[in-house]
mmCIF file of C-alpha atoms and ligand atoms in Angstrom:
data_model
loop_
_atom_site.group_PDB
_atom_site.id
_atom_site.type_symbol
_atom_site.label_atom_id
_atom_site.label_comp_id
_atom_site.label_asym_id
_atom_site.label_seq_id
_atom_site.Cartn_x
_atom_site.Cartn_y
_atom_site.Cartn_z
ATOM 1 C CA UNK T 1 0.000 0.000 0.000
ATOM 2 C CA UNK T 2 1.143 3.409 -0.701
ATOM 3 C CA UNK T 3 0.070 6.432 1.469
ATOM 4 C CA UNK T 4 -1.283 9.388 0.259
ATOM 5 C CA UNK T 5 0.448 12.734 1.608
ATOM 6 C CA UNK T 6 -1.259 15.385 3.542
ATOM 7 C CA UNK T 7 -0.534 18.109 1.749
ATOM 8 C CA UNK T 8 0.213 20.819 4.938
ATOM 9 C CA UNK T 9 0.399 23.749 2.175
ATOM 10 C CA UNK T 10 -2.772 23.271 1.360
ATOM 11 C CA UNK T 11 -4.404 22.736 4.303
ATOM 12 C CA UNK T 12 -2.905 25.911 5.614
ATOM 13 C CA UNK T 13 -4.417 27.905 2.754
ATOM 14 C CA UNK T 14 -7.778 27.224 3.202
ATOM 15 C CA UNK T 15 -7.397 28.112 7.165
ATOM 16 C CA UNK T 16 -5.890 31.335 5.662
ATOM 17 C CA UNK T 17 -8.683 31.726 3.760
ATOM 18 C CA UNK T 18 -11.039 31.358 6.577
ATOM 19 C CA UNK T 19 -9.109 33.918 8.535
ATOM 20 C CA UNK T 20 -9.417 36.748 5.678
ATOM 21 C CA UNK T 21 -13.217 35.909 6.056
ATOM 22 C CA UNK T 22 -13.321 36.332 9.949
ATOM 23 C CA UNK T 23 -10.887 39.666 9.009
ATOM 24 C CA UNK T 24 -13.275 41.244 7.237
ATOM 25 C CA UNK T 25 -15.994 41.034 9.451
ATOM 26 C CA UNK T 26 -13.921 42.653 12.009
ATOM 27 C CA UNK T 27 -12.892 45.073 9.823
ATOM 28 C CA UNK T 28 -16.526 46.283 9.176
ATOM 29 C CA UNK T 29 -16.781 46.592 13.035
ATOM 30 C CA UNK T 30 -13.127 48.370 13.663
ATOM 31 C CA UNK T 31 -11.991 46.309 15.478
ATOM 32 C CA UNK T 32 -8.257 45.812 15.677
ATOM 33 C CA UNK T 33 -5.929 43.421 14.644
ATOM 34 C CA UNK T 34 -2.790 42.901 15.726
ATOM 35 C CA UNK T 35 -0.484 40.627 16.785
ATOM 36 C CA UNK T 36 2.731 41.755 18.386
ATOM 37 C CA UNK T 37 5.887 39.295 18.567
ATOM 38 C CA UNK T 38 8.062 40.365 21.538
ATOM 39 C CA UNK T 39 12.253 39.648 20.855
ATOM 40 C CA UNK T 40 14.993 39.482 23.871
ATOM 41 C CA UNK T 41 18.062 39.658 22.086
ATOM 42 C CA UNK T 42 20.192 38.836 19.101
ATOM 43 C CA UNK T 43 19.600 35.166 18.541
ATOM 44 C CA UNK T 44 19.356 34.455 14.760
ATOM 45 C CA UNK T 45 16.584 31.610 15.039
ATOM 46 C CA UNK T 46 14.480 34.108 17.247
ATOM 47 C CA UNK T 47 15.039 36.306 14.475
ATOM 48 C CA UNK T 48 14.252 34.324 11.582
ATOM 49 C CA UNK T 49 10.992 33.172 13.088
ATOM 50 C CA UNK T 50 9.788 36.564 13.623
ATOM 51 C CA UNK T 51 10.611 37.640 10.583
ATOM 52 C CA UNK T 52 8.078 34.240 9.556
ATOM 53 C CA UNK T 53 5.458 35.408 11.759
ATOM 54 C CA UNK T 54 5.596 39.218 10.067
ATOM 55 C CA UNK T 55 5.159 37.637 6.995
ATOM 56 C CA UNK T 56 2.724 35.540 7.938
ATOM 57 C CA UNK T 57 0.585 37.737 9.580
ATOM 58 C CA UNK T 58 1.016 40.659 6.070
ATOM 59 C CA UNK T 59 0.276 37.427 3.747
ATOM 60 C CA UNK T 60 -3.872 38.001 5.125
ATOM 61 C CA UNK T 61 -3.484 41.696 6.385
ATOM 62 C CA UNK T 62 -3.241 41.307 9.645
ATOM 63 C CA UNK T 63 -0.947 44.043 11.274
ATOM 64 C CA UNK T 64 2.447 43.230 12.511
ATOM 65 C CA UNK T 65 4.255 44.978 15.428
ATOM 66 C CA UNK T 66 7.932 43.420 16.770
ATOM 67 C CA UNK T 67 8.946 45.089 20.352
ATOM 68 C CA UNK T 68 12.983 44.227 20.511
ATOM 69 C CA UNK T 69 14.184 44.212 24.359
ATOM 70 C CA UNK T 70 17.903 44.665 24.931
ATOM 71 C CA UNK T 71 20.297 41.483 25.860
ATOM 72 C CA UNK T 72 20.449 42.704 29.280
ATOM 73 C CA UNK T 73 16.290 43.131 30.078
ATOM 74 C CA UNK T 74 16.092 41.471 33.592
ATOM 75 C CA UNK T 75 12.781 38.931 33.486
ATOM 76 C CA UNK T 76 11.014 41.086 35.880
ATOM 77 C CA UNK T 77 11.278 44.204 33.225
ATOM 78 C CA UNK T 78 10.162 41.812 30.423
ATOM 79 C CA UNK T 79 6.850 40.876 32.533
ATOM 80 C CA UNK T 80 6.298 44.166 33.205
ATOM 81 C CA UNK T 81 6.356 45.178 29.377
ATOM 82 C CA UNK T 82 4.691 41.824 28.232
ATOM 83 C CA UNK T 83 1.284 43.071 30.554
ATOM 84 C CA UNK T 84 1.433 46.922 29.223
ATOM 85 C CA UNK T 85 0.636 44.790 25.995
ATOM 86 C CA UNK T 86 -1.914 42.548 27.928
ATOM 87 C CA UNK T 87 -3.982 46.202 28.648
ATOM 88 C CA UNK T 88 -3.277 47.279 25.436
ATOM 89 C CA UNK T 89 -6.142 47.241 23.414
ATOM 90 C CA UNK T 90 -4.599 47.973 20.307
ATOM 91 C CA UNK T 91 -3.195 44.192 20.577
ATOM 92 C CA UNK T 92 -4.965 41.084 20.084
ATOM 93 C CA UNK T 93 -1.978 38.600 20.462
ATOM 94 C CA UNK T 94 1.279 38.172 21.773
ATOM 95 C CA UNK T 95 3.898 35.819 20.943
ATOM 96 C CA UNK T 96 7.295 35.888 23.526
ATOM 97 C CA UNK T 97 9.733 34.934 21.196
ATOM 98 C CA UNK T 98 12.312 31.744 22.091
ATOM 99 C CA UNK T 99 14.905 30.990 22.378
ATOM 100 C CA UNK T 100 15.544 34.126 25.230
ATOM 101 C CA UNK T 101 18.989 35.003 26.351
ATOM 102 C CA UNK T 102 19.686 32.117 29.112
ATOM 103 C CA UNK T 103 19.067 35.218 32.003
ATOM 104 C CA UNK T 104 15.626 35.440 30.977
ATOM 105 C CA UNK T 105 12.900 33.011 32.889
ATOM 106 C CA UNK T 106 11.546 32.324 29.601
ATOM 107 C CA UNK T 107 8.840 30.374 31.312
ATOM 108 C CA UNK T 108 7.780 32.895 33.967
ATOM 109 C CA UNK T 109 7.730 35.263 30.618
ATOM 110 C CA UNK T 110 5.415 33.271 28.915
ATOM 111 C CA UNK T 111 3.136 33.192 31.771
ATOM 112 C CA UNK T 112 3.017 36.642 32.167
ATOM 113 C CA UNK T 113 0.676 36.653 28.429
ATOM 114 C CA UNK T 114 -3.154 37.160 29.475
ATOM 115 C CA UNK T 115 -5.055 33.613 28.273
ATOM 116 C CA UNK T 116 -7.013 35.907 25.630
ATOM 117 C CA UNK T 117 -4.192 36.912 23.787
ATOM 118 C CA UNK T 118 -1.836 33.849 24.397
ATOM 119 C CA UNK T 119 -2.168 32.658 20.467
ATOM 120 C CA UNK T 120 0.301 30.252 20.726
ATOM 121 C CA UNK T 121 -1.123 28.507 23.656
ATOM 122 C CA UNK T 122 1.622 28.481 25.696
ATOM 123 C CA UNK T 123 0.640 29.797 28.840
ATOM 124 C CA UNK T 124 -0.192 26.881 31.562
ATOM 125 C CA UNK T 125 -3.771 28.268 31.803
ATOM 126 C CA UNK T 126 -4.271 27.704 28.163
ATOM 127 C CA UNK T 127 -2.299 24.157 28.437
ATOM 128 C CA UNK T 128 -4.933 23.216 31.766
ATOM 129 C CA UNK T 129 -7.831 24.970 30.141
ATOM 130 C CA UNK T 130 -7.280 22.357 27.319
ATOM 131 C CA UNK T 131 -6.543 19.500 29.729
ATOM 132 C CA UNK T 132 -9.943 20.345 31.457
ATOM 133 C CA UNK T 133 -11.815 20.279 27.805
ATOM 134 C CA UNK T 134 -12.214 24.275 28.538
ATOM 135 C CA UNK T 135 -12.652 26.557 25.601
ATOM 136 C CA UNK T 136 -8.789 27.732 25.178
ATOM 137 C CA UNK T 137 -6.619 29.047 22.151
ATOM 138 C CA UNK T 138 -4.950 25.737 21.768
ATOM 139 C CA UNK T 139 -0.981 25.477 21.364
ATOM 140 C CA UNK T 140 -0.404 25.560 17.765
ATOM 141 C CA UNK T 141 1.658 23.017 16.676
ATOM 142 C CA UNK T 142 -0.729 20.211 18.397
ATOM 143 C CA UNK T 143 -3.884 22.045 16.822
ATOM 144 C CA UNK T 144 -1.480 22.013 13.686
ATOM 145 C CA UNK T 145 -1.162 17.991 14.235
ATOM 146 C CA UNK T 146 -4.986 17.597 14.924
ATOM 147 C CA UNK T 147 -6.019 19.442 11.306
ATOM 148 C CA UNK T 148 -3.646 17.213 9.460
ATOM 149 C CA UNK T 149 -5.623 13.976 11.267
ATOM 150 C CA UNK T 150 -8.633 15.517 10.411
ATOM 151 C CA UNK T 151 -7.942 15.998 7.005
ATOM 152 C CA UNK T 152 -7.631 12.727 6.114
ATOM 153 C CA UNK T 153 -11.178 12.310 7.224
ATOM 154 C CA UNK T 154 -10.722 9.575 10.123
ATOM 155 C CA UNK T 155 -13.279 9.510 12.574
ATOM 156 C CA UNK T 156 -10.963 9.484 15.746
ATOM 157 C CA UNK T 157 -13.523 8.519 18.092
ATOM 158 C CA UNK T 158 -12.264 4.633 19.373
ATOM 159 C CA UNK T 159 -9.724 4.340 17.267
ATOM 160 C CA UNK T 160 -6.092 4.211 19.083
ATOM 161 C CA UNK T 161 -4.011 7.136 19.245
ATOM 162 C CA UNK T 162 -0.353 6.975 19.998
ATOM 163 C CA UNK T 163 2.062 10.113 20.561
ATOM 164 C CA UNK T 164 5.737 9.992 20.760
ATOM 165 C CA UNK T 165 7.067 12.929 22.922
ATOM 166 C CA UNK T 166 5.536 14.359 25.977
ATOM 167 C CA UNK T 167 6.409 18.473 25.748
ATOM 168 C CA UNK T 168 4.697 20.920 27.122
ATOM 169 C CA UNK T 169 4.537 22.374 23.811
ATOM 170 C CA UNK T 170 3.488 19.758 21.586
ATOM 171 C CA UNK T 171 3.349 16.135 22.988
ATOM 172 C CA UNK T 172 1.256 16.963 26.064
ATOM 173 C CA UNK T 173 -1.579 19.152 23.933
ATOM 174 C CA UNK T 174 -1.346 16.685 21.220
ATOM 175 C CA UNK T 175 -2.419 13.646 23.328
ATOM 176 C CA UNK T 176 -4.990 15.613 25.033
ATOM 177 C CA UNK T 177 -6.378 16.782 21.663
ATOM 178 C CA UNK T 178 -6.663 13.644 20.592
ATOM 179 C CA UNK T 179 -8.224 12.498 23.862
ATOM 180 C CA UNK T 180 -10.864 15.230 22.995
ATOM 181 C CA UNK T 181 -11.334 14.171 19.909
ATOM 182 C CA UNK T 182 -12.480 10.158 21.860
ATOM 183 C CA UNK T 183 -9.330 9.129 20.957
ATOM 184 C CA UNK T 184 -7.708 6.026 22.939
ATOM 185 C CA UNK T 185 -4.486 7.819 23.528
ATOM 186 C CA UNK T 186 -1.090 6.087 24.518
ATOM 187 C CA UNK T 187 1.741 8.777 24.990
ATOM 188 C CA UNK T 188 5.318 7.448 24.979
ATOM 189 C CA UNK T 189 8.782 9.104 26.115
ATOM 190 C CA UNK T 190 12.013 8.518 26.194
ATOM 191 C CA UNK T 191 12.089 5.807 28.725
ATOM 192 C CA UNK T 192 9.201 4.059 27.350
ATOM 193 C CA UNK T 193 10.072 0.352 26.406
ATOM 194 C CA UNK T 194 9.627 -1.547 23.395
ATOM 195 C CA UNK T 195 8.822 1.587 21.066
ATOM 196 C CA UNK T 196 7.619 -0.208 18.268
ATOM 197 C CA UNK T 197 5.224 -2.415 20.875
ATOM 198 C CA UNK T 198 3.567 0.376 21.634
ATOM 199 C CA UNK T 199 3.693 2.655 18.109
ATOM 200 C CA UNK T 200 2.455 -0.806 16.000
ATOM 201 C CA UNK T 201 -1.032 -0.293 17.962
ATOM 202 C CA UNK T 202 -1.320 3.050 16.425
ATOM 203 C CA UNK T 203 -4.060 3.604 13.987
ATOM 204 C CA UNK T 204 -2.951 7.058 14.454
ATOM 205 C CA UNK T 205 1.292 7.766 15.211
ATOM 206 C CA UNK T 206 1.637 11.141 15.898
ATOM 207 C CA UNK T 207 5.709 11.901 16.290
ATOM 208 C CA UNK T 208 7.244 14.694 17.840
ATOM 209 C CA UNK T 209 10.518 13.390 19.258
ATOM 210 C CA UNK T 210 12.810 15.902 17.431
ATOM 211 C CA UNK T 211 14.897 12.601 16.182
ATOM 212 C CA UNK T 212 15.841 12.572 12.386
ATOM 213 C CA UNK T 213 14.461 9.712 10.696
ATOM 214 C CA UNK T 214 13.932 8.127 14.124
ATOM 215 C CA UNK T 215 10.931 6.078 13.549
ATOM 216 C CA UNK T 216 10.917 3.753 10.698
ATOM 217 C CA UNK T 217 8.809 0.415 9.141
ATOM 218 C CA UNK T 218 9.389 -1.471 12.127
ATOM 219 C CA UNK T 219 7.433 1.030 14.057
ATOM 220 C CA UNK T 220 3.935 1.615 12.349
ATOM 221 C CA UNK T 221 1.342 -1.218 11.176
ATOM 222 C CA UNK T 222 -0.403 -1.068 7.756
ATOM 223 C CA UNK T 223 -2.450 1.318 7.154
ATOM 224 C CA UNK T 224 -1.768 3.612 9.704
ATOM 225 C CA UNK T 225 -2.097 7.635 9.838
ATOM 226 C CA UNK T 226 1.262 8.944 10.449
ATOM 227 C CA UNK T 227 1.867 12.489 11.557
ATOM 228 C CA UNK T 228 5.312 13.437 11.567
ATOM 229 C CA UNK T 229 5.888 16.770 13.554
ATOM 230 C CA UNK T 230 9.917 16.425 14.167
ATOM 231 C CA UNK T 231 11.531 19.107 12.515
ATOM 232 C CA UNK T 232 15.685 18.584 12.045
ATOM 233 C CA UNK T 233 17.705 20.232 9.923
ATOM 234 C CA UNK T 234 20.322 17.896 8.705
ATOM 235 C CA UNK T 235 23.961 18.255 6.651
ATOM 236 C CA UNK T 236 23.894 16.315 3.161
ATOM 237 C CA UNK T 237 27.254 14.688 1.863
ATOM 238 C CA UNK T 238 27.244 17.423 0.142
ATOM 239 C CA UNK T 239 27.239 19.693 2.866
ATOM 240 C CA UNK T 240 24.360 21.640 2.050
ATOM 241 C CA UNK T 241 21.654 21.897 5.285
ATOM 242 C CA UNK T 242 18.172 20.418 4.371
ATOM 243 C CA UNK T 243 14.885 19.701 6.650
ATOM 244 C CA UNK T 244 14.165 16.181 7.741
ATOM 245 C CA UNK T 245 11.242 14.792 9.747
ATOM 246 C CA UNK T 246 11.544 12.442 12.590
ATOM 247 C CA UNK T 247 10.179 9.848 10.720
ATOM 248 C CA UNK T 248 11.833 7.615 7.535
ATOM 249 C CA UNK T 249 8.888 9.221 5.214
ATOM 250 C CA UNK T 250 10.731 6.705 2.453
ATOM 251 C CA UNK T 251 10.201 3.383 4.453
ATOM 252 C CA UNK T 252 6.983 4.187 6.488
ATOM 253 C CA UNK T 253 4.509 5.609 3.077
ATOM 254 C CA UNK T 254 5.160 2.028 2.026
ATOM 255 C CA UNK T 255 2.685 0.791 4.841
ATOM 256 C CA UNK T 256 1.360 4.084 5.789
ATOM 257 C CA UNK T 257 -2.109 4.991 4.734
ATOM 258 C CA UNK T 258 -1.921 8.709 5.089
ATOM 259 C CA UNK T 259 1.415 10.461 6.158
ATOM 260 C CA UNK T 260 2.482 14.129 6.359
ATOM 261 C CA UNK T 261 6.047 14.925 4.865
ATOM 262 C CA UNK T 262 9.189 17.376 5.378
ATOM 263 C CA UNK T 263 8.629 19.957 4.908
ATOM 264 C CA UNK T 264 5.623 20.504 3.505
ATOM 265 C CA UNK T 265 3.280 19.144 6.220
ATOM 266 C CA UNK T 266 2.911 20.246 9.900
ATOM 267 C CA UNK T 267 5.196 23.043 9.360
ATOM 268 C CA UNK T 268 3.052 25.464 7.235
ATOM 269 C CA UNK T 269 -0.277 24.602 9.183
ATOM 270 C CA UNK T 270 1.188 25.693 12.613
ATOM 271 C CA UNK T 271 1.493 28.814 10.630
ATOM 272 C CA UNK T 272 -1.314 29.108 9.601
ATOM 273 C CA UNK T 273 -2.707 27.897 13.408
ATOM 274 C CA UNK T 274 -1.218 31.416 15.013
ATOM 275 C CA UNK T 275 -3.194 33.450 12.568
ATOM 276 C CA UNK T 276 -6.346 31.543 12.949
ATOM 277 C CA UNK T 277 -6.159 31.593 17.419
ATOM 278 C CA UNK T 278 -5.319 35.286 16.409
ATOM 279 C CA UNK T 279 -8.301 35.696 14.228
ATOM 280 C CA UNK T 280 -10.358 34.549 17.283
ATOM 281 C CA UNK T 281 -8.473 36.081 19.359
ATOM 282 C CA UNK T 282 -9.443 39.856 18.095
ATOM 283 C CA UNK T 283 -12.837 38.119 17.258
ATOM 284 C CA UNK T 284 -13.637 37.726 21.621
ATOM 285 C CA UNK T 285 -11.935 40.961 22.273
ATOM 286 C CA UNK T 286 -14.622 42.635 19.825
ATOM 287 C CA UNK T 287 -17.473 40.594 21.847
ATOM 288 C CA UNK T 288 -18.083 38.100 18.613
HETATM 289 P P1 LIG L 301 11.321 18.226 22.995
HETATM 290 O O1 LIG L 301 12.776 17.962 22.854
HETATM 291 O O2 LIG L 301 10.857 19.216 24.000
HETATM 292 O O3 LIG L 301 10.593 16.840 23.312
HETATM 293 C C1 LIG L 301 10.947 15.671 22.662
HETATM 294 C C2 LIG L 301 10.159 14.540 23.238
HETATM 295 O O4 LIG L 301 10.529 13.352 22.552
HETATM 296 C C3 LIG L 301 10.410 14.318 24.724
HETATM 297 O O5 LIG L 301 9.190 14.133 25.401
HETATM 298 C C4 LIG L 301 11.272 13.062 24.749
HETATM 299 O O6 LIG L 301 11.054 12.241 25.881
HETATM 300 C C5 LIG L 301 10.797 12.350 23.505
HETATM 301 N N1 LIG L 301 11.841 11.456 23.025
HETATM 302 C C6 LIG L 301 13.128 11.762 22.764
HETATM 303 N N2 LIG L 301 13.790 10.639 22.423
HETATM 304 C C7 LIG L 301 12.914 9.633 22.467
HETATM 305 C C8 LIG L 301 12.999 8.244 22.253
HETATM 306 N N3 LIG L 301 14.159 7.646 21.927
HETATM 307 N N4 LIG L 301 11.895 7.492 22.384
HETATM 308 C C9 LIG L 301 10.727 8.055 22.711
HETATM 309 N N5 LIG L 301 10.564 9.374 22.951
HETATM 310 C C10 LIG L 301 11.667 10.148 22.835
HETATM 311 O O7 LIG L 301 10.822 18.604 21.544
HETATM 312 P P2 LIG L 301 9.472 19.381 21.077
HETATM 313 O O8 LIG L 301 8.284 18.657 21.553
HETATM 314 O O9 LIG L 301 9.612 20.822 21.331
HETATM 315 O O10 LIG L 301 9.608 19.183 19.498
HETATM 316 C C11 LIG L 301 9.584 17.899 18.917
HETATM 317 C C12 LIG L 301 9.901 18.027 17.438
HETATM 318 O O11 LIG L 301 8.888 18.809 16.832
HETATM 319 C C13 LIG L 301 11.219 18.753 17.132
HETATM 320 O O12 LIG L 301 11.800 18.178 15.967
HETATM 321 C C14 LIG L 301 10.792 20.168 16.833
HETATM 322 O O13 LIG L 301 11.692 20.825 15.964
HETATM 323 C C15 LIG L 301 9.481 19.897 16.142
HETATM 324 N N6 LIG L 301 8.562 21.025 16.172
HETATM 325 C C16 LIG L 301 7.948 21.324 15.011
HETATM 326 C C17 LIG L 301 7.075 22.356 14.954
HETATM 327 C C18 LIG L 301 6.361 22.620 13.668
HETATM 328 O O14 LIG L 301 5.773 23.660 13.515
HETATM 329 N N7 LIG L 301 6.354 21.663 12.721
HETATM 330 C C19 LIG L 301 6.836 23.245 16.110
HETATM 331 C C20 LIG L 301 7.428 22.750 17.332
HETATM 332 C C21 LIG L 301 8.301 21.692 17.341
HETATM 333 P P3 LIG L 301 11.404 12.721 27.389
HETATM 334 O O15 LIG L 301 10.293 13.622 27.793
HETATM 335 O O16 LIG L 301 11.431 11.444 28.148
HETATM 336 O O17 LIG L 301 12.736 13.395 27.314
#
């Protein structure tokens, strides 16, 4: 059997498309948009990823603002600016930016984000508002995850769920997604034993172990919806850098019957995730 790819691009558009829609209603009503990414430092990935969010955010017309704090910013001085945006009307989300300068409490930071405007979910009231099955901005990666299952049009409810990787960020909201979704759910870690014991009862393997090319034939049964999250950049013989998942896409669409790739799949949905718990976001803040 050969799986069919989830094509993430795609997907991503037509959430895109449903957030110009929202945008223009709250356009009509004035209300603004605006999502403001907040930078400590001179780290080039932190950089690079706000320049993606910018972009992002101008490819539906939804304003942009980046606040740059210096190297030095003690935590206490980031909170404080982090809830002048909170009371800022003007602003519908915020995004602290990681990695922070190793001074920073980049978790205290990224509590300091009121629920309502936390669109990437980070905060642990959005992470135990989810838990709960409480109406939250989920984190966007694992709402990324969830859109890829669903478009293959499974029904989830029953059928057996198994995550590999247990962040805060993207294992832990995944699982409980999928629990939300009636899902059986079996989350595995690092110390789990016997893997592939546990990933071959997976009618749905969703893998977020940040491990290139870590899970292979041996580790999914036939037929099986694969959802590969792991993003690795990796150096070709010929010494050029090049995106790999954490799953051997080659090996595992032979048995697969739905799989996302890399890049191309999770990637550009999580994208397209921010702008959509933005969308709603400004949509509560204007009482819709
Ligand atoms: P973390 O490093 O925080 O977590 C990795 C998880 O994988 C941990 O729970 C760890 O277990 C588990 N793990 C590691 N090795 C094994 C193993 N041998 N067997 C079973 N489990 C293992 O990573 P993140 O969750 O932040 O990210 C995971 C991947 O997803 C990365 O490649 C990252 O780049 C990617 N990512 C992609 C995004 C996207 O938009 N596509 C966004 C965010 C992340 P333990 O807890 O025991 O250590």
């Amino acid at each position: 059997m050969a799986a069919k790819f989830i094509d993430g691009r795609r997907i991503a558009e037509s959430i895109r498309d449903g957030v110009r829609r929202e945008l223009e209603e709250l356009q009509r009503l004035g209300a603004p948009v605006c999502l403001v990414t907040v930078l400590i430092g001179e780290d080039s990935a932190s950089q690079s990823y706000a320049q993606s969010q910018a972009r992002a955010a101008e490819s539906v017309g939804i304003a942009h603002r980046r606040i740059e704090l210096r190297p030095g910013v003690s935590t206490d001085a980031a909170i404080a600016d982090v809830r002048r945006l909170n009371l800022d009307p003007a602003v519908s989300g915020i995004v602290v930016q990681l990695p922070v300068p190793a001074t920073i409490d980049a978790f205290a930071l990224q509590q300091a984000i009121a629920p309502e405007k936390d669109v990437e979910g980070v905060s642990a009231t959005s992470l135990g508002r989810l838990l709960l099955g409480r109406d939250c901005l989920s984190p966007c990666t694992a709402a990324a995850a969830m859109e890829c299952v669903r478009s293959t049009g499974v029904d989830l409810a029953g059928k057996h769920a198994v995550v590999v990787g247990r962040s805060g960020i993207v294992g832990k909201p995944v699982a409980a997604l999928l629990l939300a979704a009636n899902a059986t759910v079996t989350q595995c870690h690092s110390r789990t034993i016997s893997l592939p014991t546990q990933t071959q009862r997976a009618d749905v393997l969703v893998v977020a172990a940040g491990r290139a090319g870590f899970i292979g034939r041996e580790h999914v049964s036939p037929g099986a919806i694969v959802i590969d999250v792991g993003t690795n950049s990796v150096t070709s013989d010929d010494g050029k850098h090049r995106l790999v998942g954490d799953v051997r896409t080659d090996e595992v669409c032979e048995i697969a019957s739905w799989i996302t790739p890399v890049p191309g799949g999770v990637g550009p949905v999580t994208v397209a995730m921010l702008l959509a718990n933005l969308a709603r976001a400004a949509k509560a803040a204007a009482g819709r």
